[in-house]
């Protein structure tokens, strides 16, 4: 993949002091993960940017969100998985069908090494770009912890975000849940972005002669009410039901 692609940036690593658009470039991400990979034996998840308390809130809330599901059998996809930290935490809560994708090969190698080190060999990690995903299955729970944010930093952000929604719609099972965590969008802004996608989907479907009731859309389900303070950053997490 070349440097003009958007980034599957994840909150599970330190945020460096750089011009933000660099986070939307692939070669920058690979370089950022390379150092972590070289020192993964000493790497502690407690040092991650998305603090332990905030992660605990997200994971606990997600488990409650899926309370009606059989957790071991619930298929989970983490988009832009980074070091795979979120999947490890979900595994501790009882989820076992876990897949993480990231288009950074260095990130996936790091995630695999950390999973083996920490006793989570069953987590499946794959190099895959969500904007051009090669995955051929759908998931009951799809998590995004910062990837949509990074896509928005790309010079072609608006176009890439539309590609993102189209791709994610094909990755979430009917009746499944999409959970997006963002530090650049509020809950209301994320809900509005989903509604915009629904309207585009509806317009395309009607122009092709299909019924409005056949349109696959996302519907607001719930959101995290409050997070602990993480260096003054405002974090929003919103869940959408795939209808």
PDB file of C-alpha atoms in Angstrom:
ATOM      1  CA  UNK A   1       0.000   0.000   0.000  1.00  0.00           C
ATOM      2  CA  UNK A   2       1.250   3.452  -0.842  1.00  0.00           C
ATOM      3  CA  UNK A   3       1.466   6.542   1.288  1.00  0.00           C
ATOM      4  CA  UNK A   4      -1.610   8.174  -0.190  1.00  0.00           C
ATOM      5  CA  UNK A   5      -3.978   5.762   1.513  1.00  0.00           C
ATOM      6  CA  UNK A   6      -5.815   6.759   4.658  1.00  0.00           C
ATOM      7  CA  UNK A   7      -4.688   5.409   8.002  1.00  0.00           C
ATOM      8  CA  UNK A   8      -6.225   2.894  10.361  1.00  0.00           C
ATOM      9  CA  UNK A   9      -4.939   4.974  13.255  1.00  0.00           C
ATOM     10  CA  UNK A  10      -5.805   3.546  16.636  1.00  0.00           C
ATOM     11  CA  UNK A  11      -5.977   5.202  20.046  1.00  0.00           C
ATOM     12  CA  UNK A  12      -3.978   2.346  21.557  1.00  0.00           C
ATOM     13  CA  UNK A  13      -0.628   4.037  21.009  1.00  0.00           C
ATOM     14  CA  UNK A  14       0.950   7.309  21.979  1.00  0.00           C
ATOM     15  CA  UNK A  15      -0.167  10.318  19.958  1.00  0.00           C
ATOM     16  CA  UNK A  16       3.005  12.015  18.719  1.00  0.00           C
ATOM     17  CA  UNK A  17       3.464  15.751  18.382  1.00  0.00           C
ATOM     18  CA  UNK A  18       3.133  16.020  14.615  1.00  0.00           C
ATOM     19  CA  UNK A  19       1.027  17.865  12.077  1.00  0.00           C
ATOM     20  CA  UNK A  20      -2.285  15.933  12.271  1.00  0.00           C
ATOM     21  CA  UNK A  21      -2.602  15.079   8.534  1.00  0.00           C
ATOM     22  CA  UNK A  22       0.534  12.922   8.882  1.00  0.00           C
ATOM     23  CA  UNK A  23      -1.611  10.520  10.876  1.00  0.00           C
ATOM     24  CA  UNK A  24      -3.591   9.942   7.683  1.00  0.00           C
ATOM     25  CA  UNK A  25      -0.574   8.656   5.780  1.00  0.00           C
ATOM     26  CA  UNK A  26       0.338   4.998   5.628  1.00  0.00           C
ATOM     27  CA  UNK A  27       4.134   5.304   5.678  1.00  0.00           C
ATOM     28  CA  UNK A  28       3.976   7.423   8.833  1.00  0.00           C
ATOM     29  CA  UNK A  29       1.914   4.757  10.601  1.00  0.00           C
ATOM     30  CA  UNK A  30       4.289   1.934   9.703  1.00  0.00           C
ATOM     31  CA  UNK A  31       7.207   3.951  11.069  1.00  0.00           C
ATOM     32  CA  UNK A  32       5.327   4.731  14.276  1.00  0.00           C
ATOM     33  CA  UNK A  33       4.617   1.047  14.916  1.00  0.00           C
ATOM     34  CA  UNK A  34       8.146  -0.087  14.067  1.00  0.00           C
ATOM     35  CA  UNK A  35       9.594   1.165  17.363  1.00  0.00           C
ATOM     36  CA  UNK A  36       6.830  -0.528  19.356  1.00  0.00           C
ATOM     37  CA  UNK A  37       7.483  -3.733  17.459  1.00  0.00           C
ATOM     38  CA  UNK A  38      11.200  -3.636  18.215  1.00  0.00           C
ATOM     39  CA  UNK A  39      10.486  -3.273  21.934  1.00  0.00           C
ATOM     40  CA  UNK A  40       7.275  -5.254  22.283  1.00  0.00           C
ATOM     41  CA  UNK A  41       8.666  -7.486  25.061  1.00  0.00           C
ATOM     42  CA  UNK A  42       8.837  -4.414  27.322  1.00  0.00           C
ATOM     43  CA  UNK A  43       5.712  -2.726  25.961  1.00  0.00           C
ATOM     44  CA  UNK A  44       2.948  -2.161  28.503  1.00  0.00           C
ATOM     45  CA  UNK A  45      -0.651  -1.493  27.533  1.00  0.00           C
ATOM     46  CA  UNK A  46      -0.830   0.725  30.618  1.00  0.00           C
ATOM     47  CA  UNK A  47       1.295   3.241  28.702  1.00  0.00           C
ATOM     48  CA  UNK A  48      -1.203   3.533  25.848  1.00  0.00           C
ATOM     49  CA  UNK A  49      -2.769   6.867  24.933  1.00  0.00           C
ATOM     50  CA  UNK A  50      -6.350   5.693  25.426  1.00  0.00           C
ATOM     51  CA  UNK A  51      -6.067   5.402  29.195  1.00  0.00           C
ATOM     52  CA  UNK A  52      -6.845   2.294  31.200  1.00  0.00           C
ATOM     53  CA  UNK A  53      -9.876   3.867  32.865  1.00  0.00           C
ATOM     54  CA  UNK A  54     -11.351   4.957  29.529  1.00  0.00           C
ATOM     55  CA  UNK A  55     -10.713   1.515  28.051  1.00  0.00           C
ATOM     56  CA  UNK A  56     -12.436  -0.102  31.033  1.00  0.00           C
ATOM     57  CA  UNK A  57     -15.495   2.113  30.442  1.00  0.00           C
ATOM     58  CA  UNK A  58     -15.604   1.249  26.723  1.00  0.00           C
ATOM     59  CA  UNK A  59     -15.183  -2.496  27.259  1.00  0.00           C
ATOM     60  CA  UNK A  60     -17.680  -2.717  30.120  1.00  0.00           C
ATOM     61  CA  UNK A  61     -20.240  -0.684  28.192  1.00  0.00           C
ATOM     62  CA  UNK A  62     -19.718  -2.856  25.087  1.00  0.00           C
ATOM     63  CA  UNK A  63     -20.246  -6.044  27.096  1.00  0.00           C
ATOM     64  CA  UNK A  64     -23.528  -4.657  28.472  1.00  0.00           C
ATOM     65  CA  UNK A  65     -24.538  -3.631  24.947  1.00  0.00           C
ATOM     66  CA  UNK A  66     -24.177  -7.280  23.894  1.00  0.00           C
ATOM     67  CA  UNK A  67     -25.855  -8.735  26.991  1.00  0.00           C
ATOM     68  CA  UNK A  68     -28.488 -10.509  24.878  1.00  0.00           C
ATOM     69  CA  UNK A  69     -25.822 -12.247  22.780  1.00  0.00           C
ATOM     70  CA  UNK A  70     -23.842 -15.416  23.434  1.00  0.00           C
ATOM     71  CA  UNK A  71     -20.474 -13.711  23.975  1.00  0.00           C
ATOM     72  CA  UNK A  72     -18.213 -16.683  23.070  1.00  0.00           C
ATOM     73  CA  UNK A  73     -20.105 -17.099  19.816  1.00  0.00           C
ATOM     74  CA  UNK A  74     -20.410 -13.389  19.018  1.00  0.00           C
ATOM     75  CA  UNK A  75     -18.139 -12.543  16.067  1.00  0.00           C
ATOM     76  CA  UNK A  76     -16.159  -9.339  16.656  1.00  0.00           C
ATOM     77  CA  UNK A  77     -14.147  -7.227  14.199  1.00  0.00           C
ATOM     78  CA  UNK A  78     -11.819  -4.433  15.356  1.00  0.00           C
ATOM     79  CA  UNK A  79     -11.100  -1.977  12.513  1.00  0.00           C
ATOM     80  CA  UNK A  80      -7.657  -0.348  12.727  1.00  0.00           C
ATOM     81  CA  UNK A  81      -6.715  -2.657  15.565  1.00  0.00           C
ATOM     82  CA  UNK A  82      -3.229  -1.203  16.153  1.00  0.00           C
ATOM     83  CA  UNK A  83      -1.627  -3.168  18.982  1.00  0.00           C
ATOM     84  CA  UNK A  84      -4.770  -5.283  19.426  1.00  0.00           C
ATOM     85  CA  UNK A  85      -5.322  -4.010  22.938  1.00  0.00           C
ATOM     86  CA  UNK A  86      -9.096  -3.620  22.587  1.00  0.00           C
ATOM     87  CA  UNK A  87      -9.512  -7.229  21.466  1.00  0.00           C
ATOM     88  CA  UNK A  88      -7.452  -8.478  24.382  1.00  0.00           C
ATOM     89  CA  UNK A  89      -9.735  -6.591  26.770  1.00  0.00           C
ATOM     90  CA  UNK A  90     -12.855  -7.964  25.060  1.00  0.00           C
ATOM     91  CA  UNK A  91     -11.397 -11.481  25.330  1.00  0.00           C
ATOM     92  CA  UNK A  92     -11.137 -10.988  29.095  1.00  0.00           C
ATOM     93  CA  UNK A  93     -14.881 -10.227  29.134  1.00  0.00           C
ATOM     94  CA  UNK A  94     -15.818 -13.525  27.463  1.00  0.00           C
ATOM     95  CA  UNK A  95     -15.704 -12.766  23.732  1.00  0.00           C
ATOM     96  CA  UNK A  96     -13.724 -15.380  21.816  1.00  0.00           C
ATOM     97  CA  UNK A  97     -14.459 -15.021  18.053  1.00  0.00           C
ATOM     98  CA  UNK A  98     -12.150 -12.030  17.640  1.00  0.00           C
ATOM     99  CA  UNK A  99     -10.589 -10.548  14.492  1.00  0.00           C
ATOM    100  CA  UNK A 100      -8.460  -7.427  14.189  1.00  0.00           C
ATOM    101  CA  UNK A 101      -7.543  -5.710  10.915  1.00  0.00           C
ATOM    102  CA  UNK A 102      -5.097  -2.926  10.170  1.00  0.00           C
ATOM    103  CA  UNK A 103      -3.527  -1.961   6.873  1.00  0.00           C
ATOM    104  CA  UNK A 104      -0.181  -1.442   8.613  1.00  0.00           C
ATOM    105  CA  UNK A 105       1.814  -4.670   8.452  1.00  0.00           C
ATOM    106  CA  UNK A 106       3.949  -3.457  11.374  1.00  0.00           C
ATOM    107  CA  UNK A 107       0.814  -2.956  13.501  1.00  0.00           C
ATOM    108  CA  UNK A 108      -0.443  -6.462  12.753  1.00  0.00           C
ATOM    109  CA  UNK A 109       2.931  -8.002  13.549  1.00  0.00           C
ATOM    110  CA  UNK A 110       2.998  -6.072  16.822  1.00  0.00           C
ATOM    111  CA  UNK A 111      -0.559  -7.142  17.685  1.00  0.00           C
ATOM    112  CA  UNK A 112       0.233 -10.793  17.008  1.00  0.00           C
ATOM    113  CA  UNK A 113       3.374 -10.688  19.114  1.00  0.00           C
ATOM    114  CA  UNK A 114       1.596  -8.993  22.018  1.00  0.00           C
ATOM    115  CA  UNK A 115      -1.323 -11.445  21.827  1.00  0.00           C
ATOM    116  CA  UNK A 116       1.042 -14.413  22.015  1.00  0.00           C
ATOM    117  CA  UNK A 117       2.999 -12.778  24.830  1.00  0.00           C
ATOM    118  CA  UNK A 118      -0.169 -12.091  26.825  1.00  0.00           C
ATOM    119  CA  UNK A 119      -1.838 -15.479  26.224  1.00  0.00           C
ATOM    120  CA  UNK A 120      -4.392 -14.537  23.557  1.00  0.00           C
ATOM    121  CA  UNK A 121      -3.176 -16.709  20.691  1.00  0.00           C
ATOM    122  CA  UNK A 122      -6.755 -17.297  19.529  1.00  0.00           C
ATOM    123  CA  UNK A 123      -7.220 -13.689  18.360  1.00  0.00           C
ATOM    124  CA  UNK A 124      -7.026 -13.476  14.569  1.00  0.00           C
ATOM    125  CA  UNK A 125      -5.064 -10.546  13.106  1.00  0.00           C
ATOM    126  CA  UNK A 126      -5.055  -9.714   9.397  1.00  0.00           C
ATOM    127  CA  UNK A 127      -3.491  -7.038   7.194  1.00  0.00           C
ATOM    128  CA  UNK A 128      -6.530  -5.431   5.555  1.00  0.00           C
ATOM    129  CA  UNK A 129      -7.541  -1.896   4.530  1.00  0.00           C
ATOM    130  CA  UNK A 130     -11.117  -1.182   5.605  1.00  0.00           C
ATOM    131  CA  UNK A 131     -11.579   1.085   2.577  1.00  0.00           C
ATOM    132  CA  UNK A 132     -10.756  -1.813   0.245  1.00  0.00           C
ATOM    133  CA  UNK A 133     -11.512  -4.725   2.554  1.00  0.00           C
ATOM    134  CA  UNK A 134     -10.918  -8.250   1.292  1.00  0.00           C
ATOM    135  CA  UNK A 135     -12.829  -9.834   4.177  1.00  0.00           C
ATOM    136  CA  UNK A 136     -15.538 -12.198   3.010  1.00  0.00           C
ATOM    137  CA  UNK A 137     -17.558 -12.494   6.200  1.00  0.00           C
ATOM    138  CA  UNK A 138     -19.793 -10.283   8.302  1.00  0.00           C
ATOM    139  CA  UNK A 139     -19.508  -9.690  12.029  1.00  0.00           C
ATOM    140  CA  UNK A 140     -22.098  -9.292  14.787  1.00  0.00           C
ATOM    141  CA  UNK A 141     -20.027  -6.590  16.483  1.00  0.00           C
ATOM    142  CA  UNK A 142     -17.715  -4.189  14.639  1.00  0.00           C
ATOM    143  CA  UNK A 143     -15.543  -1.810  16.676  1.00  0.00           C
ATOM    144  CA  UNK A 144     -13.776   1.334  15.446  1.00  0.00           C
ATOM    145  CA  UNK A 145     -11.536   3.084  17.950  1.00  0.00           C
ATOM    146  CA  UNK A 146     -10.183   6.108  16.049  1.00  0.00           C
ATOM    147  CA  UNK A 147      -9.992   4.829  12.471  1.00  0.00           C
ATOM    148  CA  UNK A 148     -12.782   7.059  11.148  1.00  0.00           C
ATOM    149  CA  UNK A 149     -10.993  10.011  12.778  1.00  0.00           C
ATOM    150  CA  UNK A 150      -7.773   9.238  10.943  1.00  0.00           C
ATOM    151  CA  UNK A 151      -9.574   8.766   7.643  1.00  0.00           C
ATOM    152  CA  UNK A 152     -10.984  12.267   8.080  1.00  0.00           C
ATOM    153  CA  UNK A 153      -7.427  13.650   8.327  1.00  0.00           C
ATOM    154  CA  UNK A 154      -6.558  12.375   4.860  1.00  0.00           C
ATOM    155  CA  UNK A 155      -6.408  15.082   2.120  1.00  0.00           C
ATOM    156  CA  UNK A 156      -9.333  13.257   0.444  1.00  0.00           C
ATOM    157  CA  UNK A 157     -11.105  12.850   3.785  1.00  0.00           C
ATOM    158  CA  UNK A 158     -14.731  13.476   2.690  1.00  0.00           C
ATOM    159  CA  UNK A 159     -14.477  10.938  -0.149  1.00  0.00           C
ATOM    160  CA  UNK A 160     -12.651   8.437   2.050  1.00  0.00           C
ATOM    161  CA  UNK A 161     -15.312   8.731   4.753  1.00  0.00           C
ATOM    162  CA  UNK A 162     -18.025   7.866   2.219  1.00  0.00           C
ATOM    163  CA  UNK A 163     -15.943   4.845   1.163  1.00  0.00           C
ATOM    164  CA  UNK A 164     -15.629   3.920   4.829  1.00  0.00           C
ATOM    165  CA  UNK A 165     -19.381   3.826   5.427  1.00  0.00           C
ATOM    166  CA  UNK A 166     -20.001   1.819   2.285  1.00  0.00           C
ATOM    167  CA  UNK A 167     -17.387  -0.730   3.353  1.00  0.00           C
ATOM    168  CA  UNK A 168     -18.496  -0.955   6.977  1.00  0.00           C
ATOM    169  CA  UNK A 169     -22.087  -1.549   5.862  1.00  0.00           C
ATOM    170  CA  UNK A 170     -20.868  -4.742   4.187  1.00  0.00           C
ATOM    171  CA  UNK A 171     -18.926  -5.887   7.268  1.00  0.00           C
ATOM    172  CA  UNK A 172     -21.685  -5.681   9.913  1.00  0.00           C
ATOM    173  CA  UNK A 173     -24.196  -8.525   9.975  1.00  0.00           C
ATOM    174  CA  UNK A 174     -27.900  -7.698   9.649  1.00  0.00           C
ATOM    175  CA  UNK A 175     -28.987  -7.112  13.215  1.00  0.00           C
ATOM    176  CA  UNK A 176     -25.367  -6.550  14.196  1.00  0.00           C
ATOM    177  CA  UNK A 177     -23.865  -3.575  16.003  1.00  0.00           C
ATOM    178  CA  UNK A 178     -21.307  -0.972  14.930  1.00  0.00           C
ATOM    179  CA  UNK A 179     -19.497   0.875  17.748  1.00  0.00           C
ATOM    180  CA  UNK A 180     -17.505   3.978  16.799  1.00  0.00           C
ATOM    181  CA  UNK A 181     -15.206   5.806  19.208  1.00  0.00           C
ATOM    182  CA  UNK A 182     -14.050   9.255  18.115  1.00  0.00           C
ATOM    183  CA  UNK A 183     -12.133  12.192  19.550  1.00  0.00           C
ATOM    184  CA  UNK A 184     -12.922  14.491  16.600  1.00  0.00           C
ATOM    185  CA  UNK A 185     -16.699  14.045  16.376  1.00  0.00           C
ATOM    186  CA  UNK A 186     -19.400  14.480  18.994  1.00  0.00           C
ATOM    187  CA  UNK A 187     -22.155  11.945  19.501  1.00  0.00           C
ATOM    188  CA  UNK A 188     -24.595  14.153  17.574  1.00  0.00           C
ATOM    189  CA  UNK A 189     -22.132  14.633  14.702  1.00  0.00           C
ATOM    190  CA  UNK A 190     -21.631  10.868  14.388  1.00  0.00           C
ATOM    191  CA  UNK A 191     -25.396  10.307  14.404  1.00  0.00           C
ATOM    192  CA  UNK A 192     -25.765  12.949  11.679  1.00  0.00           C
ATOM    193  CA  UNK A 193     -23.018  11.363   9.578  1.00  0.00           C
ATOM    194  CA  UNK A 194     -24.803   8.017   9.769  1.00  0.00           C
ATOM    195  CA  UNK A 195     -28.076   9.655   8.775  1.00  0.00           C
ATOM    196  CA  UNK A 196     -26.334  11.246   5.771  1.00  0.00           C
ATOM    197  CA  UNK A 197     -25.093   7.803   4.733  1.00  0.00           C
ATOM    198  CA  UNK A 198     -28.574   6.345   5.142  1.00  0.00           C
ATOM    199  CA  UNK A 199     -30.016   9.049   2.902  1.00  0.00           C
ATOM    200  CA  UNK A 200     -27.363   8.457   0.218  1.00  0.00           C
ATOM    201  CA  UNK A 201     -28.036   4.722   0.407  1.00  0.00           C
ATOM    202  CA  UNK A 202     -31.779   5.324   0.130  1.00  0.00           C
ATOM    203  CA  UNK A 203     -31.369   7.582  -2.904  1.00  0.00           C
ATOM    204  CA  UNK A 204     -29.159   5.049  -4.681  1.00  0.00           C
ATOM    205  CA  UNK A 205     -31.515   2.195  -3.901  1.00  0.00           C
ATOM    206  CA  UNK A 206     -34.645   4.015  -5.084  1.00  0.00           C
ATOM    207  CA  UNK A 207     -32.915   5.050  -8.315  1.00  0.00           C
ATOM    208  CA  UNK A 208     -32.252   1.358  -8.959  1.00  0.00           C
ATOM    209  CA  UNK A 209     -35.929   0.540  -8.564  1.00  0.00           C
ATOM    210  CA  UNK A 210     -35.768  -1.147  -5.174  1.00  0.00           C
ATOM    211  CA  UNK A 211     -38.158  -0.579  -2.296  1.00  0.00           C
ATOM    212  CA  UNK A 212     -37.250   1.858   0.477  1.00  0.00           C
ATOM    213  CA  UNK A 213     -37.874  -0.924   2.994  1.00  0.00           C
ATOM    214  CA  UNK A 214     -35.049  -2.934   1.421  1.00  0.00           C
ATOM    215  CA  UNK A 215     -32.410  -0.314   2.157  1.00  0.00           C
ATOM    216  CA  UNK A 216     -29.684  -1.455   4.561  1.00  0.00           C
ATOM    217  CA  UNK A 217     -29.179   1.332   7.100  1.00  0.00           C
ATOM    218  CA  UNK A 218     -27.670   2.024  10.511  1.00  0.00           C
ATOM    219  CA  UNK A 219     -29.905   3.148  13.347  1.00  0.00           C
ATOM    220  CA  UNK A 220     -28.743   4.876  16.541  1.00  0.00           C
ATOM    221  CA  UNK A 221     -28.743   2.438  19.448  1.00  0.00           C
ATOM    222  CA  UNK A 222     -26.856   3.892  22.418  1.00  0.00           C
ATOM    223  CA  UNK A 223     -23.797   5.902  23.446  1.00  0.00           C
ATOM    224  CA  UNK A 224     -21.320   6.103  26.319  1.00  0.00           C
ATOM    225  CA  UNK A 225     -22.648   8.749  28.699  1.00  0.00           C
ATOM    226  CA  UNK A 226     -19.277   9.847  30.088  1.00  0.00           C
ATOM    227  CA  UNK A 227     -15.582   9.000  30.023  1.00  0.00           C
ATOM    228  CA  UNK A 228     -12.856   9.725  32.575  1.00  0.00           C
ATOM    229  CA  UNK A 229     -10.772  12.740  31.558  1.00  0.00           C
ATOM    230  CA  UNK A 230      -8.025  11.700  29.099  1.00  0.00           C
ATOM    231  CA  UNK A 231      -5.638  14.655  28.840  1.00  0.00           C
ATOM    232  CA  UNK A 232      -8.534  16.999  28.165  1.00  0.00           C
ATOM    233  CA  UNK A 233      -9.617  15.092  25.045  1.00  0.00           C
ATOM    234  CA  UNK A 234     -13.353  14.754  24.448  1.00  0.00           C
ATOM    235  CA  UNK A 235     -14.221  11.169  23.526  1.00  0.00           C
ATOM    236  CA  UNK A 236     -17.518  10.055  22.010  1.00  0.00           C
ATOM    237  CA  UNK A 237     -18.588   6.425  21.580  1.00  0.00           C
ATOM    238  CA  UNK A 238     -21.799   5.651  19.712  1.00  0.00           C
ATOM    239  CA  UNK A 239     -23.431   2.335  18.835  1.00  0.00           C
ATOM    240  CA  UNK A 240     -25.536   1.803  15.713  1.00  0.00           C
ATOM    241  CA  UNK A 241     -27.776  -1.135  14.875  1.00  0.00           C
ATOM    242  CA  UNK A 242     -27.477  -2.550  11.355  1.00  0.00           C
ATOM    243  CA  UNK A 243     -31.114  -2.981  10.254  1.00  0.00           C
TER     244      UNK A 243
END
